[in-house]
Amino acid sequence: MTETPAAGASPDRFAGRAVVVTGAGSGIGRATAIAFARAGARVLGVGRRPDALDDTARHHPGITVLAADIRAAGAPRAVVDVAAERFGRVDVLVNNAGATALMPLAEADARRIGDLFDLNVTAPSLLAAAALPHLRATGGSIVNVSSTYGHRPLPGAAHYAATKAALEHLTRSWALELAPDGVRVNALAPGPTESEALTAAGLPSAAVDQIKADEASRIPLGRRGRPAEIAAWILRLADPADTWLTGQILTIDGGLELL
Ligand SMILES: NC(=O)c1ccc[n+]([C@@H]2O[C@H](COP(=O)([O-])OP(=O)(O)OC[C@H]3O[C@@H](n4cnc5c(N)ncnc54)[C@H](OP(=O)(O)O)[C@@H]3O)[C@@H](O)[C@H]2O)c1
């Protein structure tokens, strides 16, 4: 039998549910916000750039947005409070906002390492903590967005990979910690996917093009991923029907992990 992410799932499987998606102004986060809204959820999309968030919201009336830097003091709680005020509940937290950085060991820099961990590890932790009372009340779930490099080495960007390894280990530990509350915690680990990530890392466009071509040539399925292909599996991990799935890291990377 052929299974797809949506197989057996009703098109409005998130009807009545409230979802927070960080990093919703571009790439995987935008695709995820749109996919949840199309599946019936009310979505709060979070990011720093209001214009980018507004572009996301224009895709579906089920998406509302909040401009916030999730690293700022008090921001994670404020984000969750806004969602709870607007929707009266929180069922799913998608910790998607993140950044990468090329940083060979010889160029290790305390501020850049701290920035990566602030965004990729600390902010998701504080968002999850703030959301916890609501997730307990709804029997909800957390989906953390890791990377295929969260569980394989990445020479030249080891600290990015280390933040994602941390997020994967938090995923497994929280899954056990929150299981008695009926809160599920899983992670999606994408491979190289079309988004603004490389540009946001400050790379010149020629370097971005070179990296994209190199990545595509190494991926067994022959191309980089599309954000919607990642979003479909984020929804699947969060699906309220998947009642017995927790603590799992799902890699979606066109087979890159097999090499
Ligand atoms: N694309 C890939 O190849 C790939 C592969 C593996 C894993 N991932 C992971 O997938 C996730 C999404 O990345 P993407 O590829 O879709 O890249 P992206 O297009 O750069 O998206 C990242 C989003 O995070 C937001 N963001 C960054 N810093 C923020 C902050 N301090 N507060 C709030 N929002 C913030 C950005 O919006 P603002 O700048 O407006 O805040 C942006 O919309 C990340 O966790 C990334 O590590 C991506």
PDB file of C-alpha atoms and ligand atoms in Angstrom:
ATOM      1  CA  MET A   1       0.000   0.000   0.000  1.00  0.00           C
ATOM      2  CA  THR A   2       1.334   3.426  -0.914  1.00  0.00           C
ATOM      3  CA  GLU A   3       1.444   5.852   1.990  1.00  0.00           C
ATOM      4  CA  THR A   4       1.815   9.621   1.705  1.00  0.00           C
ATOM      5  CA  PRO A   5       2.110  12.109   4.566  1.00  0.00           C
ATOM      6  CA  ALA A   6      -1.552  12.930   4.189  1.00  0.00           C
ATOM      7  CA  ALA A   7      -2.726   9.358   3.621  1.00  0.00           C
ATOM      8  CA  GLY A   8      -5.721   8.552   5.754  1.00  0.00           C
ATOM      9  CA  ALA A   9      -5.719  12.060   7.208  1.00  0.00           C
ATOM     10  CA  SER A  10      -8.728  14.284   6.788  1.00  0.00           C
ATOM     11  CA  PRO A  11      -8.043  17.585   5.001  1.00  0.00           C
ATOM     12  CA  ASP A  12      -9.192  19.538   8.061  1.00  0.00           C
ATOM     13  CA  ARG A  13      -7.376  17.402  10.602  1.00  0.00           C
ATOM     14  CA  PHE A  14      -6.233  20.460  12.563  1.00  0.00           C
ATOM     15  CA  ALA A  15      -9.667  22.094  12.675  1.00  0.00           C
ATOM     16  CA  GLY A  16     -10.170  23.830  16.011  1.00  0.00           C
ATOM     17  CA  ARG A  17      -6.464  23.570  16.877  1.00  0.00           C
ATOM     18  CA  ALA A  18      -4.095  26.456  17.502  1.00  0.00           C
ATOM     19  CA  VAL A  19      -0.520  26.335  16.257  1.00  0.00           C
ATOM     20  CA  VAL A  20       2.532  28.542  16.839  1.00  0.00           C
ATOM     21  CA  VAL A  21       5.162  28.490  14.080  1.00  0.00           C
ATOM     22  CA  THR A  22       8.386  30.420  14.595  1.00  0.00           C
ATOM     23  CA  GLY A  23      10.336  31.640  11.582  1.00  0.00           C
ATOM     24  CA  ALA A  24       7.109  31.865   9.587  1.00  0.00           C
ATOM     25  CA  GLY A  25       8.259  34.692   7.304  1.00  0.00           C
ATOM     26  CA  SER A  26      10.192  32.487   4.888  1.00  0.00           C
ATOM     27  CA  GLY A  27      11.290  29.039   3.816  1.00  0.00           C
ATOM     28  CA  ILE A  28      10.190  26.028   5.822  1.00  0.00           C
ATOM     29  CA  GLY A  29       8.320  28.121   8.411  1.00  0.00           C
ATOM     30  CA  ARG A  30       6.188  29.896   5.807  1.00  0.00           C
ATOM     31  CA  ALA A  31       5.319  26.589   4.118  1.00  0.00           C
ATOM     32  CA  THR A  32       4.488  25.091   7.506  1.00  0.00           C
ATOM     33  CA  ALA A  33       2.215  27.965   8.535  1.00  0.00           C
ATOM     34  CA  ILE A  34       0.349  27.719   5.232  1.00  0.00           C
ATOM     35  CA  ALA A  35       0.035  23.927   5.460  1.00  0.00           C
ATOM     36  CA  PHE A  36      -1.363  24.071   9.006  1.00  0.00           C
ATOM     37  CA  ALA A  37      -3.859  26.774   8.012  1.00  0.00           C
ATOM     38  CA  ARG A  38      -4.974  24.730   4.995  1.00  0.00           C
ATOM     39  CA  ALA A  39      -5.482  21.780   7.361  1.00  0.00           C
ATOM     40  CA  GLY A  40      -7.891  23.854   9.436  1.00  0.00           C
ATOM     41  CA  ALA A  41      -5.640  25.269  12.184  1.00  0.00           C
ATOM     42  CA  ARG A  42      -5.491  28.814  13.422  1.00  0.00           C
ATOM     43  CA  VAL A  43      -1.829  29.765  13.148  1.00  0.00           C
ATOM     44  CA  LEU A  44       0.339  32.362  14.851  1.00  0.00           C
ATOM     45  CA  GLY A  45       3.379  32.964  12.650  1.00  0.00           C
ATOM     46  CA  VAL A  46       6.342  34.559  14.396  1.00  0.00           C
ATOM     47  CA  GLY A  47       9.496  36.231  13.074  1.00  0.00           C
ATOM     48  CA  ARG A  48      11.318  39.540  13.154  1.00  0.00           C
ATOM     49  CA  ARG A  49      10.356  41.030   9.762  1.00  0.00           C
ATOM     50  CA  PRO A  50       6.744  42.260   9.674  1.00  0.00           C
ATOM     51  CA  ASP A  51       6.693  42.489   5.856  1.00  0.00           C
ATOM     52  CA  ALA A  52       7.800  38.886   5.434  1.00  0.00           C
ATOM     53  CA  LEU A  53       5.203  37.729   7.955  1.00  0.00           C
ATOM     54  CA  ASP A  54       2.482  39.717   6.190  1.00  0.00           C
ATOM     55  CA  ASP A  55       3.408  37.989   2.929  1.00  0.00           C
ATOM     56  CA  THR A  56       2.916  34.644   4.678  1.00  0.00           C
ATOM     57  CA  ALA A  57      -0.415  35.727   6.179  1.00  0.00           C
ATOM     58  CA  ARG A  58      -1.692  36.723   2.735  1.00  0.00           C
ATOM     59  CA  HIS A  59      -1.639  33.041   1.752  1.00  0.00           C
ATOM     60  CA  HIS A  60      -4.465  32.055   4.131  1.00  0.00           C
ATOM     61  CA  PRO A  61      -6.935  33.822   6.438  1.00  0.00           C
ATOM     62  CA  GLY A  62      -6.172  31.278   9.147  1.00  0.00           C
ATOM     63  CA  ILE A  63      -2.725  32.812   9.649  1.00  0.00           C
ATOM     64  CA  THR A  64      -2.149  35.747  11.976  1.00  0.00           C
ATOM     65  CA  VAL A  65       1.309  37.035  12.727  1.00  0.00           C
ATOM     66  CA  LEU A  66       3.435  38.542  15.452  1.00  0.00           C
ATOM     67  CA  ALA A  67       6.723  40.350  14.874  1.00  0.00           C
ATOM     68  CA  ALA A  68       9.139  39.367  17.621  1.00  0.00           C
ATOM     69  CA  ASP A  69      12.778  38.470  18.143  1.00  0.00           C
ATOM     70  CA  ILE A  70      12.443  35.190  20.021  1.00  0.00           C
ATOM     71  CA  ARG A  71      15.890  35.700  21.600  1.00  0.00           C
ATOM     72  CA  ALA A  72      14.751  38.831  23.426  1.00  0.00           C
ATOM     73  CA  ALA A  73      14.143  38.684  27.167  1.00  0.00           C
ATOM     74  CA  GLY A  74      10.506  37.806  27.813  1.00  0.00           C
ATOM     75  CA  ALA A  75       9.745  37.215  24.132  1.00  0.00           C
ATOM     76  CA  PRO A  76       9.044  33.456  24.297  1.00  0.00           C
ATOM     77  CA  ARG A  77       6.424  33.954  26.998  1.00  0.00           C
ATOM     78  CA  ALA A  78       4.930  36.948  25.160  1.00  0.00           C
ATOM     79  CA  VAL A  79       4.609  34.875  21.982  1.00  0.00           C
ATOM     80  CA  VAL A  80       2.755  32.098  23.776  1.00  0.00           C
ATOM     81  CA  ASP A  81       0.560  34.605  25.641  1.00  0.00           C
ATOM     82  CA  VAL A  82      -0.474  36.235  22.358  1.00  0.00           C
ATOM     83  CA  ALA A  83      -1.388  32.843  20.880  1.00  0.00           C
ATOM     84  CA  ALA A  84      -3.383  31.899  23.960  1.00  0.00           C
ATOM     85  CA  GLU A  85      -5.200  35.257  23.968  1.00  0.00           C
ATOM     86  CA  ARG A  86      -6.039  35.090  20.250  1.00  0.00           C
ATOM     87  CA  PHE A  87      -7.016  31.438  20.082  1.00  0.00           C
ATOM     88  CA  GLY A  88      -7.897  30.477  23.669  1.00  0.00           C
ATOM     89  CA  ARG A  89      -5.576  27.485  23.432  1.00  0.00           C
ATOM     90  CA  VAL A  90      -2.255  26.207  22.090  1.00  0.00           C
ATOM     91  CA  ASP A  91      -2.100  22.715  20.596  1.00  0.00           C
ATOM     92  CA  VAL A  92       1.169  22.709  18.671  1.00  0.00           C
ATOM     93  CA  LEU A  93       4.466  24.556  18.969  1.00  0.00           C
ATOM     94  CA  VAL A  94       6.745  24.346  15.933  1.00  0.00           C
ATOM     95  CA  ASN A  95      10.230  25.498  16.883  1.00  0.00           C
ATOM     96  CA  ASN A  96      11.344  26.282  13.354  1.00  0.00           C
ATOM     97  CA  ALA A  97      13.199  29.617  13.538  1.00  0.00           C
ATOM     98  CA  GLY A  98      16.902  29.008  13.303  1.00  0.00           C
ATOM     99  CA  ALA A  99      20.085  30.125  11.647  1.00  0.00           C
ATOM    100  CA  THR A 100      23.274  28.603  10.332  1.00  0.00           C
ATOM    101  CA  ALA A 101      26.827  29.916  10.230  1.00  0.00           C
ATOM    102  CA  LEU A 102      29.946  28.817   8.429  1.00  0.00           C
ATOM    103  CA  MET A 103      32.635  28.790  11.129  1.00  0.00           C
ATOM    104  CA  PRO A 104      35.729  26.614  10.785  1.00  0.00           C
ATOM    105  CA  LEU A 105      37.301  25.846  14.144  1.00  0.00           C
ATOM    106  CA  ALA A 106      40.199  28.209  13.427  1.00  0.00           C
ATOM    107  CA  GLU A 107      37.648  31.041  13.217  1.00  0.00           C
ATOM    108  CA  ALA A 108      35.651  30.109  16.343  1.00  0.00           C
ATOM    109  CA  ASP A 109      34.150  33.234  17.833  1.00  0.00           C
ATOM    110  CA  ALA A 110      32.393  33.373  21.209  1.00  0.00           C
ATOM    111  CA  ARG A 111      29.750  35.875  20.145  1.00  0.00           C
ATOM    112  CA  ARG A 112      28.814  33.937  16.995  1.00  0.00           C
ATOM    113  CA  ILE A 113      28.671  30.660  18.936  1.00  0.00           C
ATOM    114  CA  GLY A 114      26.504  32.328  21.571  1.00  0.00           C
ATOM    115  CA  ASP A 115      24.191  33.782  18.907  1.00  0.00           C
ATOM    116  CA  LEU A 116      23.684  30.346  17.343  1.00  0.00           C
ATOM    117  CA  PHE A 117      22.859  28.709  20.657  1.00  0.00           C
ATOM    118  CA  ASP A 118      20.597  31.605  21.702  1.00  0.00           C
ATOM    119  CA  LEU A 119      18.444  31.159  18.610  1.00  0.00           C
ATOM    120  CA  ASN A 120      18.666  27.425  17.900  1.00  0.00           C
ATOM    121  CA  VAL A 121      18.646  26.049  21.471  1.00  0.00           C
ATOM    122  CA  THR A 122      17.729  28.587  24.160  1.00  0.00           C
ATOM    123  CA  ALA A 123      14.764  30.233  22.407  1.00  0.00           C
ATOM    124  CA  PRO A 124      13.089  26.896  21.521  1.00  0.00           C
ATOM    125  CA  SER A 125      13.595  25.790  25.127  1.00  0.00           C
ATOM    126  CA  LEU A 126      11.945  28.903  26.560  1.00  0.00           C
ATOM    127  CA  LEU A 127       9.112  28.746  24.020  1.00  0.00           C
ATOM    128  CA  ALA A 128       8.467  25.122  24.954  1.00  0.00           C
ATOM    129  CA  ALA A 129       8.519  25.990  28.651  1.00  0.00           C
ATOM    130  CA  ALA A 130       6.060  28.839  28.131  1.00  0.00           C
ATOM    131  CA  ALA A 131       3.775  26.677  26.005  1.00  0.00           C
ATOM    132  CA  LEU A 132       3.823  23.749  28.391  1.00  0.00           C
ATOM    133  CA  PRO A 133       0.747  24.586  30.507  1.00  0.00           C
ATOM    134  CA  HIS A 134      -1.298  25.028  27.324  1.00  0.00           C
ATOM    135  CA  LEU A 135       0.071  21.849  25.738  1.00  0.00           C
ATOM    136  CA  ARG A 136      -0.762  19.916  28.896  1.00  0.00           C
ATOM    137  CA  ALA A 137      -4.313  21.263  28.742  1.00  0.00           C
ATOM    138  CA  THR A 138      -4.799  20.323  25.079  1.00  0.00           C
ATOM    139  CA  GLY A 139      -2.740  17.118  24.982  1.00  0.00           C
ATOM    140  CA  GLY A 140      -0.685  18.915  22.381  1.00  0.00           C
ATOM    141  CA  SER A 141       2.739  18.461  20.888  1.00  0.00           C
ATOM    142  CA  ILE A 142       6.049  20.117  20.084  1.00  0.00           C
ATOM    143  CA  VAL A 143       7.869  19.741  16.780  1.00  0.00           C
ATOM    144  CA  ASN A 144      11.484  20.920  16.798  1.00  0.00           C
ATOM    145  CA  VAL A 145      13.139  21.603  13.457  1.00  0.00           C
ATOM    146  CA  SER A 146      16.623  20.113  13.533  1.00  0.00           C
ATOM    147  CA  SER A 147      18.766  19.258  10.503  1.00  0.00           C
ATOM    148  CA  THR A 148      20.239  16.174   8.933  1.00  0.00           C
ATOM    149  CA  TYR A 149      23.445  17.655  10.397  1.00  0.00           C
ATOM    150  CA  GLY A 150      21.985  17.341  13.890  1.00  0.00           C
ATOM    151  CA  HIS A 151      23.192  13.740  13.822  1.00  0.00           C
ATOM    152  CA  ARG A 152      26.083  13.749  11.354  1.00  0.00           C
ATOM    153  CA  PRO A 153      29.261  15.830  11.241  1.00  0.00           C
ATOM    154  CA  LEU A 154      29.431  19.108   9.335  1.00  0.00           C
ATOM    155  CA  PRO A 155      33.019  20.259   8.841  1.00  0.00           C
ATOM    156  CA  GLY A 156      33.216  24.033   8.582  1.00  0.00           C
ATOM    157  CA  ALA A 157      29.909  24.604  10.376  1.00  0.00           C
ATOM    158  CA  ALA A 158      30.332  22.364  13.426  1.00  0.00           C
ATOM    159  CA  HIS A 159      28.692  24.776  15.843  1.00  0.00           C
ATOM    160  CA  TYR A 160      25.520  24.925  13.761  1.00  0.00           C
ATOM    161  CA  ALA A 161      25.473  21.120  13.729  1.00  0.00           C
ATOM    162  CA  ALA A 162      26.084  21.119  17.486  1.00  0.00           C
ATOM    163  CA  THR A 163      23.045  23.346  18.109  1.00  0.00           C
ATOM    164  CA  LYS A 164      20.899  20.911  16.158  1.00  0.00           C
ATOM    165  CA  ALA A 165      22.406  17.919  17.991  1.00  0.00           C
ATOM    166  CA  ALA A 166      21.433  19.693  21.207  1.00  0.00           C
ATOM    167  CA  LEU A 167      17.901  20.230  19.917  1.00  0.00           C
ATOM    168  CA  GLU A 168      17.605  16.539  19.042  1.00  0.00           C
ATOM    169  CA  HIS A 169      18.733  15.520  22.497  1.00  0.00           C
ATOM    170  CA  LEU A 170      16.315  17.977  24.088  1.00  0.00           C
ATOM    171  CA  THR A 171      13.609  16.405  21.917  1.00  0.00           C
ATOM    172  CA  ARG A 172      14.264  12.928  23.291  1.00  0.00           C
ATOM    173  CA  SER A 173      14.620  14.111  26.883  1.00  0.00           C
ATOM    174  CA  TRP A 174      11.487  16.269  26.788  1.00  0.00           C
ATOM    175  CA  ALA A 175       9.574  13.397  25.191  1.00  0.00           C
ATOM    176  CA  LEU A 176      10.243  11.291  28.278  1.00  0.00           C
ATOM    177  CA  GLU A 177       9.777  14.183  30.690  1.00  0.00           C
ATOM    178  CA  LEU A 178       6.413  15.190  29.210  1.00  0.00           C
ATOM    179  CA  ALA A 179       5.029  11.741  28.371  1.00  0.00           C
ATOM    180  CA  PRO A 180       3.181  11.524  31.697  1.00  0.00           C
ATOM    181  CA  ASP A 181       1.416  14.771  30.723  1.00  0.00           C
ATOM    182  CA  GLY A 182       0.342  13.366  27.353  1.00  0.00           C
ATOM    183  CA  VAL A 183       2.488  15.926  25.515  1.00  0.00           C
ATOM    184  CA  ARG A 184       4.372  14.500  22.534  1.00  0.00           C
ATOM    185  CA  VAL A 185       7.739  15.876  21.389  1.00  0.00           C
ATOM    186  CA  ASN A 186       9.312  15.023  18.037  1.00  0.00           C
ATOM    187  CA  ALA A 187      11.788  16.565  15.620  1.00  0.00           C
ATOM    188  CA  LEU A 188      12.024  16.910  11.886  1.00  0.00           C
ATOM    189  CA  ALA A 189      15.543  16.890  10.438  1.00  0.00           C
ATOM    190  CA  PRO A 190      15.580  18.372   6.934  1.00  0.00           C
ATOM    191  CA  GLY A 191      18.369  18.104   4.444  1.00  0.00           C
ATOM    192  CA  PRO A 192      19.358  21.044   2.232  1.00  0.00           C
ATOM    193  CA  THR A 193      16.099  22.819   1.349  1.00  0.00           C
ATOM    194  CA  GLU A 194      15.295  25.949  -0.663  1.00  0.00           C
ATOM    195  CA  SER A 195      14.993  28.870   1.762  1.00  0.00           C
ATOM    196  CA  GLU A 196      16.666  32.121   2.781  1.00  0.00           C
ATOM    197  CA  ALA A 197      18.991  30.337   5.222  1.00  0.00           C
ATOM    198  CA  LEU A 198      22.233  30.630   3.239  1.00  0.00           C
ATOM    199  CA  THR A 199      21.613  34.282   2.373  1.00  0.00           C
ATOM    200  CA  ALA A 200      20.652  34.983   5.989  1.00  0.00           C
ATOM    201  CA  ALA A 201      24.018  33.505   7.022  1.00  0.00           C
ATOM    202  CA  GLY A 202      25.640  36.444   5.237  1.00  0.00           C
ATOM    203  CA  LEU A 203      27.070  34.512   2.279  1.00  0.00           C
ATOM    204  CA  PRO A 204      27.503  36.299  -1.061  1.00  0.00           C
ATOM    205  CA  SER A 205      25.182  35.121  -3.827  1.00  0.00           C
ATOM    206  CA  ALA A 206      27.977  33.395  -5.786  1.00  0.00           C
ATOM    207  CA  ALA A 207      28.859  31.321  -2.710  1.00  0.00           C
ATOM    208  CA  VAL A 208      25.176  30.513  -2.131  1.00  0.00           C
ATOM    209  CA  ASP A 209      24.836  29.307  -5.730  1.00  0.00           C
ATOM    210  CA  GLN A 210      27.991  27.183  -5.407  1.00  0.00           C
ATOM    211  CA  ILE A 211      26.833  25.571  -2.138  1.00  0.00           C
ATOM    212  CA  LYS A 212      23.395  24.841  -3.601  1.00  0.00           C
ATOM    213  CA  ALA A 213      24.910  23.198  -6.689  1.00  0.00           C
ATOM    214  CA  ASP A 214      27.323  21.135  -4.563  1.00  0.00           C
ATOM    215  CA  GLU A 215      24.506  20.013  -2.253  1.00  0.00           C
ATOM    216  CA  ALA A 216      22.190  19.064  -5.103  1.00  0.00           C
ATOM    217  CA  SER A 217      24.929  16.970  -6.711  1.00  0.00           C
ATOM    218  CA  ARG A 218      25.499  15.031  -3.460  1.00  0.00           C
ATOM    219  CA  ILE A 219      21.833  14.282  -2.699  1.00  0.00           C
ATOM    220  CA  PRO A 220      20.834  10.812  -3.927  1.00  0.00           C
ATOM    221  CA  LEU A 221      17.439  12.037  -5.153  1.00  0.00           C
ATOM    222  CA  GLY A 222      19.296  14.636  -7.206  1.00  0.00           C
ATOM    223  CA  ARG A 223      18.020  17.961  -5.867  1.00  0.00           C
ATOM    224  CA  ARG A 224      17.532  20.134  -2.811  1.00  0.00           C
ATOM    225  CA  GLY A 225      14.241  19.886  -0.954  1.00  0.00           C
ATOM    226  CA  ARG A 226      11.221  22.144  -1.261  1.00  0.00           C
ATOM    227  CA  PRO A 227       9.789  23.771   1.878  1.00  0.00           C
ATOM    228  CA  ALA A 228       6.362  22.196   1.286  1.00  0.00           C
ATOM    229  CA  GLU A 229       7.977  18.744   1.317  1.00  0.00           C
ATOM    230  CA  ILE A 230       9.303  19.447   4.808  1.00  0.00           C
ATOM    231  CA  ALA A 231       6.103  21.097   6.021  1.00  0.00           C
ATOM    232  CA  ALA A 232       4.029  18.020   5.137  1.00  0.00           C
ATOM    233  CA  TRP A 233       6.037  15.931   7.578  1.00  0.00           C
ATOM    234  CA  ILE A 234       5.968  18.576  10.314  1.00  0.00           C
ATOM    235  CA  LEU A 235       2.175  18.354  10.130  1.00  0.00           C
ATOM    236  CA  ARG A 236       2.378  14.602  10.223  1.00  0.00           C
ATOM    237  CA  LEU A 237       4.494  14.626  13.400  1.00  0.00           C
ATOM    238  CA  ALA A 238       2.046  17.062  15.022  1.00  0.00           C
ATOM    239  CA  ASP A 239      -1.089  15.270  13.836  1.00  0.00           C
ATOM    240  CA  PRO A 240      -3.371  14.660  16.832  1.00  0.00           C
ATOM    241  CA  ALA A 241      -4.151  11.266  15.288  1.00  0.00           C
ATOM    242  CA  ASP A 242      -0.536  10.152  15.790  1.00  0.00           C
ATOM    243  CA  THR A 243      -1.185   9.502  19.432  1.00  0.00           C
ATOM    244  CA  TRP A 244       1.674   7.044  20.047  1.00  0.00           C
ATOM    245  CA  LEU A 245       4.593   8.836  18.389  1.00  0.00           C
ATOM    246  CA  THR A 246       7.040  10.651  20.630  1.00  0.00           C
ATOM    247  CA  GLY A 247      10.778  11.231  20.988  1.00  0.00           C
ATOM    248  CA  GLN A 248      11.478  10.585  17.305  1.00  0.00           C
ATOM    249  CA  ILE A 249      13.796  12.412  14.915  1.00  0.00           C
ATOM    250  CA  LEU A 250      12.569  12.095  11.336  1.00  0.00           C
ATOM    251  CA  THR A 251      15.130  12.860   8.618  1.00  0.00           C
ATOM    252  CA  ILE A 252      13.780  14.137   5.301  1.00  0.00           C
ATOM    253  CA  ASP A 253      16.801  14.758   3.087  1.00  0.00           C
ATOM    254  CA  GLY A 254      16.511  13.015  -0.266  1.00  0.00           C
ATOM    255  CA  GLY A 255      18.687  10.173   1.008  1.00  0.00           C
ATOM    256  CA  LEU A 256      21.692  12.310   2.005  1.00  0.00           C
ATOM    257  CA  GLU A 257      21.881  10.591   5.391  1.00  0.00           C
ATOM    258  CA  LEU A 258      22.622   7.254   3.721  1.00  0.00           C
ATOM    259  CA  LEU A 259      25.975   8.378   2.333  1.00  0.00           C
TER     260      LEU A 259
HETATM  261  N1  LIG B   1      17.002  25.176   4.464  1.00  0.00           N
HETATM  262  C1  LIG B   1      17.789  24.170   4.811  1.00  0.00           C
HETATM  263  O1  LIG B   1      18.582  23.686   4.024  1.00  0.00           O
HETATM  264  C2  LIG B   1      17.691  23.612   6.207  1.00  0.00           C
HETATM  265  C3  LIG B   1      18.267  22.361   6.448  1.00  0.00           C
HETATM  266  C4  LIG B   1      18.199  21.823   7.726  1.00  0.00           C
HETATM  267  C5  LIG B   1      17.572  22.523   8.730  1.00  0.00           C
HETATM  268  N2  LIG B   1      17.024  23.741   8.480  1.00  0.00           N
HETATM  269  C6  LIG B   1      16.374  24.437   9.579  1.00  0.00           C
HETATM  270  O2  LIG B   1      15.075  24.798   9.186  1.00  0.00           O
HETATM  271  C7  LIG B   1      14.658  25.917   9.943  1.00  0.00           C
HETATM  272  C8  LIG B   1      14.046  26.956   9.016  1.00  0.00           C
HETATM  273  O3  LIG B   1      15.059  27.491   8.209  1.00  0.00           O
HETATM  274  P1  LIG B   1      14.884  27.843   6.663  1.00  0.00           P
HETATM  275  O4  LIG B   1      15.769  26.952   5.924  1.00  0.00           O
HETATM  276  O5  LIG B   1      13.462  27.914   6.294  1.00  0.00           O
HETATM  277  O6  LIG B   1      15.619  29.281   6.623  1.00  0.00           O
HETATM  278  P2  LIG B   1      15.074  30.758   6.585  1.00  0.00           P
HETATM  279  O7  LIG B   1      14.312  30.999   5.321  1.00  0.00           O
HETATM  280  O8  LIG B   1      16.267  31.595   6.843  1.00  0.00           O
HETATM  281  O9  LIG B   1      14.063  30.809   7.803  1.00  0.00           O
HETATM  282  C9  LIG B   1      14.440  31.094   9.128  1.00  0.00           C
HETATM  283  C10 LIG B   1      13.371  31.970   9.722  1.00  0.00           C
HETATM  284  O10 LIG B   1      13.679  32.216  11.110  1.00  0.00           O
HETATM  285  C11 LIG B   1      13.375  33.572  11.394  1.00  0.00           C
HETATM  286  N3  LIG B   1      14.219  34.040  12.464  1.00  0.00           N
HETATM  287  C12 LIG B   1      15.573  34.141  12.459  1.00  0.00           C
HETATM  288  N4  LIG B   1      16.009  34.669  13.598  1.00  0.00           N
HETATM  289  C13 LIG B   1      14.907  34.938  14.359  1.00  0.00           C
HETATM  290  C14 LIG B   1      14.705  35.497  15.629  1.00  0.00           C
HETATM  291  N5  LIG B   1      15.747  35.902  16.355  1.00  0.00           N
HETATM  292  N6  LIG B   1      13.438  35.627  16.082  1.00  0.00           N
HETATM  293  C15 LIG B   1      12.398  35.220  15.345  1.00  0.00           C
HETATM  294  N7  LIG B   1      12.528  34.660  14.139  1.00  0.00           N
HETATM  295  C16 LIG B   1      13.770  34.525  13.650  1.00  0.00           C
HETATM  296  C17 LIG B   1      13.668  34.319  10.091  1.00  0.00           C
HETATM  297  O11 LIG B   1      12.863  35.477   9.947  1.00  0.00           O
HETATM  298  P3  LIG B   1      13.378  36.929  10.412  1.00  0.00           P
HETATM  299  O12 LIG B   1      14.749  37.085   9.842  1.00  0.00           O
HETATM  300  O13 LIG B   1      12.369  37.858   9.837  1.00  0.00           O
HETATM  301  O14 LIG B   1      13.347  36.908  11.891  1.00  0.00           O
HETATM  302  C18 LIG B   1      13.278  33.321   9.019  1.00  0.00           C
HETATM  303  O15 LIG B   1      11.953  33.509   8.556  1.00  0.00           O
HETATM  304  C19 LIG B   1      15.880  26.399  10.723  1.00  0.00           C
HETATM  305  O16 LIG B   1      15.825  25.933  12.054  1.00  0.00           O
HETATM  306  C20 LIG B   1      17.029  25.732   9.969  1.00  0.00           C
HETATM  307  O17 LIG B   1      18.163  25.540  10.782  1.00  0.00           O
HETATM  308  C21 LIG B   1      17.068  24.295   7.227  1.00  0.00           C
END
